[in-house]
């Protein structure tokens, strides 16, 4: 029994438009996923097309999709439980304890890729994922609803100190959406950590590969544009899983409860909207010149460099500020005892990692040419997401660091893009 000091009063602060946002988003976003997928495969591929391209009901439902999604979650759960890789501790929780997490996402990716190559070698028609993509999305959406309901219900049995600070408003719709319990676990199996980087992120590159194989079926070989999209996004996912430990200090793991927002984002939104470019290219092949490809590769490289170096610099600084790679950097003290970097990448803009991420997002869309806006969906959505995320983070940092944060903002006035934003 934990002492009373962990008792938590109802949280009052509401994000994402409060109860109204929490009611509309779970309806609107799943419909957006289905709409984008159907538009993407239509000849016009126009997001301004109204009425939207009609999808016969049969295309939304296929029992094979249920089997594949169930098999996929089972496979990834099994790989999560494999005793390979190291085990790391998360940040200290409010009750003073620290949870343990398996760092074997990269192993899961490698084993999944090996299994896929085996399937391809055995002649499995991976290109069929193109036909199945809508029913698969429907299943993933249904799964995220079911999971969020389970999470919401079970949170009432969780001790008060295990609830997230923001997901405890007492408004059922809002709490269901934002997530009540911070680290829901079944035994040692951490549901939020598992969903964060594995089924959706690895699923995304598998769907991309399916689109590439569909192109091979249709045109004999993959196009340069399709190869660029596949390689860039595989690099991004590989990087995320290689640096899996870094997720333990992110807002998602440390601050947000596990509810519909993260469950749907991880299981349905990421795998089915982040790879729209590859889906688009199957139906709308685009020529890319060698020079154009070189420019796009350079842009992706610059974005990746900024993204990786800035993320690694902050992670290293938070883990060990005396490390020789960061100890020369200028910092300011805060009342919490933690320091803030004011030179190096974090003295350039307040979110250099977002800047790098956005440059990469642009590089993923450029191979799709300029004729359609749809393949630019990711970069547009991502810009909005990161501006919103930056504002959320800023609020949290101001609450944590007070005056020191204001000093940092004066020293480093731009948020994401130097001299612009
Ligand atoms: P960040 O890695 O940007 O971390 C923000 C935290 O860093 C702050 O809360 C603060 O935490 C610390 N911090 C901020 N400024 C400083 C400073 N000057 N010195 C030291 N510490 C500082 O968080 P995110 O989780 O938003 O992003 C992580 C990565 O994930 C990014 O590269 C982002 O682009 C990417 N991302 C990708 C998404 C996608 O869908 N593809 C979605 C969301 C993120 P504290 O002080 O407590 O350590």
Coordinates of C-alpha atoms and ligand atoms in Angstrom, one line a residue:
X1 CA 0.0 0.0 0.0
X2 CA 1.5 3.3 -1.0
X3 CA 1.3 6.3 1.4
X4 CA -1.2 9.1 1.0
X5 CA 1.3 11.6 -0.3
X6 CA 0.9 10.1 -3.8
X7 CA -2.8 10.9 -3.8
X8 CA -3.5 13.1 -6.8
X9 CA -6.3 15.6 -7.1
X10 CA -8.1 15.9 -10.5
X11 CA -6.0 17.6 -13.2
X12 CA -7.6 20.7 -14.6
X13 CA -5.4 21.6 -17.6
X14 CA -6.8 20.3 -20.9
X15 CA -4.9 20.0 -24.2
X16 CA -6.0 19.3 -27.8
X17 CA -9.1 21.4 -27.5
X18 CA -10.3 19.9 -24.2
X19 CA -13.5 17.7 -24.2
X20 CA -14.6 18.9 -27.6
X21 CA -11.3 18.0 -29.2
X22 CA -11.3 14.7 -27.4
X23 CA -14.8 13.9 -28.8
X24 CA -14.1 15.0 -32.4
X25 CA -10.5 13.7 -32.9
X26 CA -11.3 10.0 -32.3
X27 CA -13.9 10.2 -35.0
X28 CA -12.3 12.6 -37.5
X29 CA -8.8 11.1 -37.6
X30 CA -9.7 7.5 -38.3
X31 CA -11.9 8.8 -41.2
X32 CA -9.0 10.9 -42.4
X33 CA -6.8 7.8 -42.6
X34 CA -9.4 5.9 -44.7
X35 CA -10.1 9.0 -46.8
X36 CA -6.4 9.6 -47.5
X37 CA -5.8 5.9 -48.4
X38 CA -8.7 5.8 -50.8
X39 CA -7.7 9.2 -52.4
X40 CA -4.1 8.1 -52.7
X41 CA -5.1 5.1 -54.9
X42 CA -7.5 7.0 -57.1
X43 CA -6.4 8.2 -60.5
X44 CA -6.9 11.9 -59.6
X45 CA -5.3 11.6 -56.1
X46 CA -6.8 15.0 -55.4
X47 CA -7.5 15.9 -51.8
X48 CA -9.9 18.6 -53.0
X49 CA -12.0 15.9 -54.8
X50 CA -15.6 15.9 -53.6
X51 CA -17.4 13.6 -53.2
X52 CA -14.4 11.4 -52.1
X53 CA -13.6 8.4 -54.3
X54 CA -16.2 5.9 -53.4
X55 CA -14.8 2.7 -51.9
X56 CA -17.0 -0.4 -52.2
X57 CA -17.7 -1.8 -48.7
X58 CA -16.0 -5.0 -49.7
X59 CA -12.7 -3.1 -50.0
X60 CA -12.9 -2.0 -46.4
X61 CA -13.2 -5.4 -45.0
X62 CA -11.2 -8.6 -45.6
X63 CA -10.9 -11.4 -43.0
X64 CA -7.3 -11.9 -44.2
X65 CA -6.5 -8.4 -42.8
X66 CA -7.7 -9.5 -39.3
X67 CA -5.4 -12.5 -39.5
X68 CA -2.5 -10.4 -40.6
X69 CA -2.9 -7.8 -37.9
X70 CA -3.4 -10.4 -35.2
X71 CA -0.3 -12.3 -36.5
X72 CA 1.7 -9.1 -36.7
X73 CA 1.0 -8.1 -33.1
X74 CA 1.7 -11.6 -31.9
X75 CA 5.0 -11.7 -33.7
X76 CA 6.1 -8.3 -32.5
X77 CA 5.0 -9.2 -28.9
X78 CA 7.0 -12.4 -29.1
X79 CA 10.1 -10.5 -30.4
X80 CA 9.6 -7.9 -27.5
X81 CA 9.8 -10.7 -25.0
X82 CA 12.9 -12.3 -26.5
X83 CA 15.7 -12.1 -23.9
X84 CA 18.1 -10.3 -26.2
X85 CA 19.7 -6.9 -25.9
X86 CA 20.1 -4.9 -22.7
X87 CA 17.5 -3.9 -20.1
X88 CA 17.4 -0.2 -19.2
X89 CA 15.7 1.7 -16.4
X90 CA 13.3 4.5 -17.2
X91 CA 13.3 7.9 -15.3
X92 CA 12.4 8.0 -11.7
X93 CA 8.6 7.8 -11.2
X94 CA 6.6 9.8 -8.7
X95 CA 6.7 7.0 -6.1
X96 CA 10.5 6.9 -6.4
X97 CA 10.7 3.7 -8.4
X98 CA 12.1 3.1 -11.9
X99 CA 10.7 0.7 -14.4
X100 CA 12.8 -1.7 -16.5
X101 CA 12.5 -1.8 -20.3
X102 CA 14.0 -4.3 -22.8
X103 CA 16.1 -2.5 -25.4
X104 CA 15.6 -5.0 -28.2
X105 CA 13.6 -3.1 -30.8
X106 CA 16.5 -3.1 -33.3
X107 CA 16.8 -6.9 -32.9
X108 CA 13.0 -7.1 -33.6
X109 CA 13.5 -5.0 -36.8
X110 CA 16.4 -7.2 -38.0
X111 CA 14.5 -10.5 -37.3
X112 CA 11.4 -9.1 -39.0
X113 CA 13.4 -8.1 -42.1
X114 CA 15.0 -11.5 -42.2
X115 CA 11.6 -13.2 -42.0
X116 CA 10.3 -10.9 -44.8
X117 CA 13.2 -11.8 -47.0
X118 CA 12.5 -15.4 -46.3
X119 CA 8.8 -14.9 -47.3
X120 CA 9.9 -13.1 -50.5
X121 CA 12.3 -16.0 -51.3
X122 CA 9.4 -18.4 -50.8
X123 CA 7.4 -16.4 -53.4
X124 CA 4.9 -14.8 -51.0
X125 CA 3.2 -11.9 -52.9
X126 CA 4.0 -9.0 -50.7
X127 CA 2.7 -6.6 -53.3
X128 CA -0.8 -7.8 -52.3
X129 CA -0.5 -5.4 -49.3
X130 CA -1.4 -2.7 -51.8
X131 CA -4.9 -4.3 -52.3
X132 CA -5.2 -5.0 -48.6
X133 CA -4.2 -1.6 -47.3
X134 CA -7.7 -0.3 -46.5
X135 CA -8.9 -3.4 -44.7
X136 CA -5.6 -3.5 -42.8
X137 CA -6.1 0.2 -41.8
X138 CA -9.7 -0.6 -40.6
X139 CA -8.4 -3.4 -38.4
X140 CA -5.6 -1.2 -37.0
X141 CA -8.2 1.5 -36.2
X142 CA -10.5 -1.1 -34.5
X143 CA -7.5 -2.4 -32.6
X144 CA -6.6 1.0 -31.3
X145 CA -10.2 1.6 -30.2
X146 CA -10.3 -1.7 -28.4
X147 CA -7.0 -1.2 -26.8
X148 CA -7.9 2.3 -25.6
X149 CA -11.1 1.0 -24.0
X150 CA -9.2 -1.7 -22.2
X151 CA -6.7 0.9 -21.0
X152 CA -9.4 3.3 -19.8
X153 CA -11.2 0.6 -17.9
X154 CA -8.2 -1.0 -16.3
X155 CA -6.9 2.5 -15.2
X156 CA -9.6 2.5 -12.5
X157 CA -7.8 -0.3 -10.8
X158 CA -4.4 1.4 -11.0
X159 CA -3.1 3.2 -7.9
X160 CA -3.4 7.0 -7.9
X161 CA 0.4 7.5 -8.2
X162 CA 0.4 5.5 -11.4
X163 CA -2.0 7.9 -13.2
X164 CA -0.6 10.5 -15.6
X165 CA -0.8 14.1 -14.3
X166 CA -2.8 15.3 -17.3
X167 CA -5.2 12.3 -17.8
X168 CA -7.1 12.6 -14.6
X169 CA -9.7 15.3 -15.2
X170 CA -12.7 13.2 -14.4
X171 CA -14.2 13.9 -17.9
X172 CA -14.5 10.3 -19.4
X173 CA -14.2 11.4 -23.0
X174 CA -11.1 13.5 -22.4
X175 CA -9.4 11.0 -20.1
X176 CA -10.2 8.2 -22.6
X177 CA -8.5 10.3 -25.3
X178 CA -5.5 11.6 -23.5
X179 CA -4.8 8.4 -21.4
X180 CA -5.2 7.9 -17.6
X181 CA -2.6 5.4 -16.7
X182 CA 1.1 6.5 -17.3
X183 CA 2.7 3.1 -17.7
X184 CA 0.1 0.3 -18.0
X185 CA 1.7 -3.1 -17.9
X186 CA 0.6 -6.7 -18.0
X187 CA 3.3 -8.3 -15.8
X188 CA 6.6 -6.9 -17.2
X189 CA 5.0 -6.2 -20.6
X190 CA 4.8 -2.4 -21.0
X191 CA 1.9 -1.7 -23.3
X192 CA 2.8 1.9 -24.1
X193 CA 6.5 1.3 -24.7
X194 CA 5.7 -1.7 -26.9
X195 CA 3.3 0.3 -29.1
X196 CA 5.5 3.4 -29.3
X197 CA 8.2 2.0 -31.6
X198 CA 7.4 -1.5 -32.7
X199 CA 4.2 -2.7 -34.4
X200 CA 3.4 0.7 -36.1
X201 CA 6.9 1.8 -37.0
X202 CA 8.1 -1.6 -38.3
X203 CA 4.7 -2.0 -39.9
X204 CA 5.2 1.2 -41.8
X205 CA 8.4 0.0 -43.5
X206 CA 6.8 -3.4 -44.3
X207 CA 3.9 -1.6 -46.0
X208 CA 6.4 0.5 -47.9
X209 CA 8.2 -2.7 -49.1
X210 CA 4.8 -4.1 -50.1
X211 CA 4.3 -1.0 -52.3
X212 CA 7.7 -1.5 -53.8
X213 CA 6.9 -5.1 -54.6
X214 CA 3.6 -4.0 -56.2
X215 CA 5.5 -1.6 -58.4
X216 CA 7.8 -4.5 -59.4
X217 CA 4.7 -6.6 -60.3
X218 CA 3.2 -3.7 -62.4
X219 CA 6.3 -2.4 -64.1
X220 CA 9.0 -5.0 -63.8
X221 CA 11.4 -3.0 -61.5
X222 CA 11.2 -0.4 -58.7
X223 CA 11.4 3.2 -59.7
X224 CA 14.1 5.5 -58.4
X225 CA 11.4 7.6 -56.6
X226 CA 10.1 4.4 -54.8
X227 CA 13.6 3.3 -53.9
X228 CA 14.4 6.8 -52.4
X229 CA 11.2 6.8 -50.3
X230 CA 11.8 3.2 -49.1
X231 CA 15.4 3.8 -48.2
X232 CA 14.8 7.2 -46.5
X233 CA 12.0 5.9 -44.3
X234 CA 13.8 2.6 -43.5
X235 CA 16.8 4.7 -42.4
X236 CA 14.5 6.8 -40.1
X237 CA 12.8 3.7 -38.6
X238 CA 16.2 1.9 -38.1
X239 CA 17.6 5.0 -36.4
X240 CA 14.6 5.2 -34.1
X241 CA 15.0 1.5 -33.1
X242 CA 18.8 1.7 -32.9
X243 CA 18.4 4.6 -30.4
X244 CA 15.4 3.0 -28.7
X245 CA 16.7 3.9 -25.3
X246 CA 16.2 7.6 -26.0
X247 CA 12.4 7.0 -26.1
X248 CA 12.5 6.5 -22.3
X249 CA 13.0 10.2 -21.8
X250 CA 10.5 11.5 -24.3
X251 CA 7.3 13.3 -23.5
X252 CA 5.2 10.3 -24.6
X253 CA 6.8 7.9 -22.1
X254 CA 7.5 10.4 -19.3
X255 CA 4.5 12.6 -19.3
X256 CA 1.6 11.3 -21.4
X257 CA -0.8 8.7 -20.2
X258 CA -1.6 5.8 -22.5
X259 CA -5.0 6.4 -24.1
X260 CA -6.6 6.7 -27.6
X261 CA -4.2 9.5 -28.7
X262 CA -1.1 7.4 -28.5
X263 CA -2.7 4.0 -29.2
X264 CA -4.3 5.3 -32.4
X265 CA -1.2 7.3 -33.3
X266 CA 1.2 4.4 -32.9
X267 CA -1.0 1.6 -34.4
X268 CA -3.0 3.3 -37.1
X269 CA -1.8 6.8 -38.0
X270 CA 1.9 6.2 -38.3
X271 CA 1.9 3.0 -40.4
X272 CA -1.0 4.1 -42.7
X273 CA -0.3 7.8 -43.3
X274 CA 3.5 8.2 -43.0
X275 CA 4.0 6.0 -46.0
X276 CA 1.4 7.6 -48.3
X277 CA 4.2 8.6 -50.7
X278 CA 5.0 4.9 -51.5
X279 CA 1.3 4.2 -52.0
X280 CA 0.9 7.2 -54.2
X281 CA 3.9 6.2 -56.4
X282 CA 2.3 2.8 -57.2
X283 CA -0.6 4.5 -59.0
X284 CA 1.2 7.7 -60.1
X285 CA 4.8 6.9 -61.2
X286 CA 7.1 9.9 -61.2
X287 CA 10.3 10.4 -63.1
X288 CA 13.3 11.6 -61.0
X289 CA 16.5 12.8 -62.7
X290 CA 19.9 11.7 -61.3
X291 CA 20.6 15.3 -60.4
X292 CA 17.2 15.7 -58.7
X293 CA 17.8 12.4 -56.8
X294 CA 21.2 13.7 -55.7
X295 CA 19.7 16.9 -54.4
X296 CA 17.0 15.0 -52.5
X297 CA 19.6 12.6 -51.0
X298 CA 21.6 15.7 -49.9
X299 CA 18.6 17.3 -48.3
X300 CA 17.7 14.1 -46.4
X301 CA 21.4 13.7 -45.3
X302 CA 21.5 17.3 -43.9
X303 CA 18.1 16.7 -42.2
X304 CA 19.3 13.4 -40.7
X305 CA 22.6 14.9 -39.6
X306 CA 20.9 17.8 -37.7
X307 CA 18.3 15.5 -36.2
X308 CA 20.7 12.8 -35.0
X309 CA 23.5 15.1 -33.7
X310 CA 21.1 17.3 -31.8
X311 CA 19.1 14.4 -30.3
X312 CA 22.3 12.6 -29.3
X313 CA 23.9 15.8 -27.9
X314 CA 20.9 16.3 -25.5
X315 CA 20.6 12.7 -24.6
X316 CA 24.3 12.5 -23.8
X317 CA 24.1 15.7 -21.8
X318 CA 21.1 14.4 -19.8
X319 CA 22.7 11.1 -19.2
X320 CA 26.2 12.3 -18.3
X321 CA 26.9 16.1 -18.5
X322 CA 30.6 15.4 -17.7
X323 CA 31.1 13.4 -20.8
X324 CA 33.9 14.9 -23.0
X325 CA 31.5 15.3 -25.9
X326 CA 29.3 17.7 -24.0
X327 CA 31.2 19.1 -21.0
X328 CA 32.6 22.1 -23.0
X329 CA 29.1 23.3 -23.8
X330 CA 27.7 26.4 -22.1
X331 CA 24.8 25.8 -19.8
X332 CA 22.5 27.7 -17.4
X333 CA 21.4 26.5 -14.0
X334 CA 17.7 25.9 -13.1
X335 CA 16.1 25.7 -9.7
X336 CA 15.5 22.0 -10.2
X337 CA 19.2 21.3 -10.2
X338 CA 19.1 20.3 -13.9
X339 CA 21.0 22.5 -16.3
X340 CA 19.9 23.7 -19.8
X341 CA 22.2 23.8 -22.8
X342 CA 22.6 27.2 -24.3
X343 CA 25.3 26.4 -26.8
X344 CA 25.9 23.7 -29.4
X345 CA 22.9 22.5 -31.2
X346 CA 20.5 23.6 -28.5
X347 CA 22.0 27.1 -28.7
X348 CA 21.2 27.3 -32.4
X349 CA 17.4 27.0 -32.1
X350 CA 15.3 25.7 -29.2
X351 CA 14.3 22.5 -31.1
X352 CA 17.1 21.7 -33.6
X353 CA 15.9 18.1 -33.7
X354 CA 12.5 19.2 -35.0
X355 CA 14.2 21.2 -37.8
X356 CA 16.2 18.1 -38.9
X357 CA 13.1 16.0 -38.8
X358 CA 11.2 18.5 -41.0
X359 CA 14.0 18.6 -43.6
X360 CA 13.8 14.9 -43.8
X361 CA 10.0 14.9 -44.1
X362 CA 10.4 17.3 -47.1
X363 CA 13.0 15.0 -48.7
X364 CA 10.5 12.0 -48.4
X365 CA 7.9 13.9 -50.4
X366 CA 10.0 15.4 -53.2
X367 CA 10.5 12.1 -55.1
X368 CA 6.7 12.3 -55.7
X369 CA 7.1 15.4 -57.9
X370 CA 5.1 18.6 -57.7
X371 CA 1.9 17.6 -59.5
X372 CA -0.1 16.6 -56.4
X373 CA -0.3 17.9 -52.8
X374 CA -1.2 14.5 -51.4
X375 CA 2.3 13.1 -51.1
X376 CA 3.1 16.3 -49.1
X377 CA 0.5 15.4 -46.6
X378 CA 3.2 14.1 -44.2
X379 CA 5.4 17.2 -44.2
X380 CA 2.3 19.5 -43.8
X381 CA 0.8 17.4 -41.0
X382 CA 4.2 17.0 -39.4
X383 CA 4.9 20.8 -39.4
X384 CA 1.6 21.3 -37.6
X385 CA 2.3 18.5 -35.1
X386 CA 5.8 19.8 -34.3
X387 CA 4.6 23.4 -33.9
X388 CA 1.9 22.1 -31.5
X389 CA 4.4 19.7 -29.8
X390 CA 6.9 22.5 -29.4
X391 CA 4.3 24.7 -27.7
X392 CA 3.3 21.8 -25.3
X393 CA 6.9 21.2 -24.5
X394 CA 7.5 24.9 -24.0
X395 CA 4.6 25.0 -21.5
X396 CA 6.0 22.0 -19.6
X397 CA 9.5 23.4 -19.5
X398 CA 8.3 26.8 -18.3
X399 CA 6.4 25.1 -15.5
X400 CA 9.5 23.0 -14.7
X401 CA 12.2 25.7 -15.0
X402 CA 10.4 29.0 -14.5
X403 CA 12.8 32.0 -14.8
X404 CA 15.7 29.8 -16.2
X405 CA 13.5 28.9 -19.1
X406 CA 12.8 32.5 -19.9
X407 CA 16.5 33.2 -19.8
X408 CA 17.0 30.4 -22.2
X409 CA 14.4 31.7 -24.5
X410 CA 16.1 35.1 -24.5
X411 CA 19.4 33.6 -25.3
X412 CA 18.0 31.3 -28.0
X413 CA 15.1 33.3 -29.5
X414 CA 14.1 31.0 -32.4
X415 CA 12.0 27.9 -31.7
X416 CA 12.6 25.7 -34.8
X417 CA 13.8 27.6 -37.9
X418 CA 16.5 30.3 -37.3
X419 CA 15.4 33.8 -38.1
X420 CA 11.9 32.6 -39.1
X421 CA 10.2 30.7 -36.3
Ligands
LIG1 P1 12.7 16.5 -27.3 O1 13.8 15.5 -27.6 O2 12.7 17.7 -28.2 O3 12.8 16.9 -25.8 C1 12.3 18.0 -25.2 C2 12.9 18.0 -23.8 O4 14.3 18.2 -23.9 C3 12.4 19.1 -22.9 O5 11.2 18.8 -22.3 C4 13.5 19.2 -21.9 O6 13.3 18.1 -21.0 C5 14.7 18.9 -22.7 N1 15.3 20.2 -23.2 C6 14.8 21.2 -23.9 N2 15.7 22.1 -24.2 C7 16.8 21.8 -23.6 C8 18.1 22.4 -23.5 N3 18.4 23.6 -24.0 N4 19.0 21.7 -22.8 C9 18.8 20.5 -22.2 N5 17.6 19.9 -22.3 C10 16.6 20.5 -23.0 O7 11.3 15.8 -27.3 P2 10.4 15.1 -28.4 O8 9.9 13.8 -27.7 O9 9.3 16.1 -28.8 O10 11.2 14.7 -29.7 C11 12.2 13.7 -29.8 C12 12.4 13.4 -31.2 O11 11.4 12.7 -31.8 C13 12.6 14.7 -32.1 O12 13.6 14.5 -33.0 C14 11.3 14.8 -32.8 O13 11.4 15.4 -34.1 C15 10.9 13.3 -33.0 N6 9.5 13.1 -33.1 C16 9.0 12.5 -34.2 C17 7.7 12.2 -34.3 C18 7.2 11.5 -35.6 O14 6.0 11.3 -35.6 N7 8.0 11.2 -36.5 C19 6.7 12.6 -33.3 C20 7.3 13.3 -32.2 C21 8.6 13.5 -32.1 P3 14.2 17.9 -19.6 O15 14.8 19.2 -19.3 O16 13.2 17.4 -18.6 O17 15.2 16.9 -20.0

